[in-house]
Coordinates of C-alpha atoms in Angstrom, one line a residue:
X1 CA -40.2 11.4 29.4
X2 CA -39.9 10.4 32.9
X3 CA -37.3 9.6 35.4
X4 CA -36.0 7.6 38.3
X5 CA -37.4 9.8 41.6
X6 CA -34.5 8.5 44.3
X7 CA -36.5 8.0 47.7
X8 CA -35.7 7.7 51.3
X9 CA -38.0 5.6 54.3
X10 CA -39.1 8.5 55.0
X11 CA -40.8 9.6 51.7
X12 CA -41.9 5.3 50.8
X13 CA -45.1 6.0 52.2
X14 CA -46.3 9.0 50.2
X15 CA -44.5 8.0 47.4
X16 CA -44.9 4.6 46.9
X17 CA -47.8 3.2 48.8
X18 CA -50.5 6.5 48.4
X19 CA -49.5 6.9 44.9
X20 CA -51.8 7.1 41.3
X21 CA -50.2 4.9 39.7
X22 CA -48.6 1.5 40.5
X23 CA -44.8 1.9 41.9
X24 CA -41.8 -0.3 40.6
X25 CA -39.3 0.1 43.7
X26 CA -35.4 -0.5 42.8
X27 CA -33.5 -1.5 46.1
X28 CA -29.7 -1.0 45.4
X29 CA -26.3 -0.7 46.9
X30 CA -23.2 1.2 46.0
X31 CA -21.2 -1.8 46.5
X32 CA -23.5 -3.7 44.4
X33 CA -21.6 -5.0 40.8
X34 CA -24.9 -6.6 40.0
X35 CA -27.0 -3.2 40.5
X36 CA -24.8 -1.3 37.8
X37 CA -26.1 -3.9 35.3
X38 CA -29.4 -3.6 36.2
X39 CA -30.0 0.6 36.7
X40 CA -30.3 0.9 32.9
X41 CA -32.8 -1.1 32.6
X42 CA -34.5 0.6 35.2
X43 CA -33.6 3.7 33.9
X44 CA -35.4 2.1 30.5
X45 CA -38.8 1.0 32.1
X46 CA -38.7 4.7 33.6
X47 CA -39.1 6.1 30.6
X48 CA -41.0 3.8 28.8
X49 CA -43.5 3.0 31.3
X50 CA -43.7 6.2 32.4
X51 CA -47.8 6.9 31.7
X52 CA -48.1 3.3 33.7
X53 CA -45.8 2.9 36.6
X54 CA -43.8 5.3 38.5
X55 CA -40.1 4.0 38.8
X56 CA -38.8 4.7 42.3
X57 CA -35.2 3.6 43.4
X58 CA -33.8 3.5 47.2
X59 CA -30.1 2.8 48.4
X60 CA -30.7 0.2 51.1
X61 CA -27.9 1.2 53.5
X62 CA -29.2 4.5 54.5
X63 CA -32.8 2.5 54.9
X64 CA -32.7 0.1 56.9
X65 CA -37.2 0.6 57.5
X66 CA -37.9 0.0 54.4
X67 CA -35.5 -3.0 53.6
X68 CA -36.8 -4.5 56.9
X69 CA -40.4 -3.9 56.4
X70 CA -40.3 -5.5 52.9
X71 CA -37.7 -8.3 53.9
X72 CA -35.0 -7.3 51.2
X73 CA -32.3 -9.9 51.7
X74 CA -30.2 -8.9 48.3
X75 CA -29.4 -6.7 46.1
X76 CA -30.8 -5.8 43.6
X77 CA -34.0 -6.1 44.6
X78 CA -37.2 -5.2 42.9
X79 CA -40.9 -4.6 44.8
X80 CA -43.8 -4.0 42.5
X81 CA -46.8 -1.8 44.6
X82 CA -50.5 -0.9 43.6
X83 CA -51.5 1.1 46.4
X84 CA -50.4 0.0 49.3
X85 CA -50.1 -3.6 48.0
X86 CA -46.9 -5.7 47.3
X87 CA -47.7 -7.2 43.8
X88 CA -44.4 -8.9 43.0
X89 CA -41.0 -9.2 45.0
X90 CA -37.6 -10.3 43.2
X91 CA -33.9 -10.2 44.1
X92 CA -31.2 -10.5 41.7
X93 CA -30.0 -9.5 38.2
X94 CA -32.7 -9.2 35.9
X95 CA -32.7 -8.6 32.2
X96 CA -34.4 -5.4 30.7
X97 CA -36.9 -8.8 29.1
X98 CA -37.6 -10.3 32.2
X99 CA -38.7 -7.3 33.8
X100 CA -41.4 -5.9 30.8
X101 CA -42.8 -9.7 30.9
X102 CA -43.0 -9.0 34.5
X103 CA -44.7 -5.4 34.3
X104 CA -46.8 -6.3 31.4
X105 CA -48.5 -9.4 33.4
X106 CA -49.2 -7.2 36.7
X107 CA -50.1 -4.0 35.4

């Protein structure tokens, strides 16, 4: 069983982009009534996926490099890495469905 590992910009790089497997990053707010629907299922690919994909999430207020550098304009927002490679962006509330369908067609 895996977990969430909760990141900061300074950890993305040797977390996220120089890591084995490919990265599912979780951009979130505390303010964010969307985000509390969504961290379950994120919680639920974590330990489901866990021999495929590392689950990483980062609170986008305290990173403002990060958000910048991958043009995160809302919350929640999911990036999808192999290697150092953006493989799929999205921003919004997504269902726990949606986001399998959209981990089983890139990985």
């Amino acid at each position: 069983m895996s977990s969430v590992t909760v990141i900061n910009d300074a950890q993305f790089e040797s977390e996220v982009l120089q890591a084995d497997l490919p990265v599912l990053v979780y951009l979130w707010a505390a303010w964010c009534g969307p985000c509390r629907l969504v961290s379950p299922s994120i919680d639920w690919i974590a330990n489901n996926y866990a021999d495929r994909v590392k689950v990483v999430k980062m609170e986008i207020d305290p990173n403002p490099e990060t958000v910048k550098a991958y043009k995160v304009e809302g919350v929640p927002a999911i990036r999808l890495f192999k290697g150092d490679e953006l493989v799929h962006a999205l921003e919004g509330a997504i269902t726990k469905d949606k986001l399998t369908t959209i981990l089983d067609s890139n990985l």
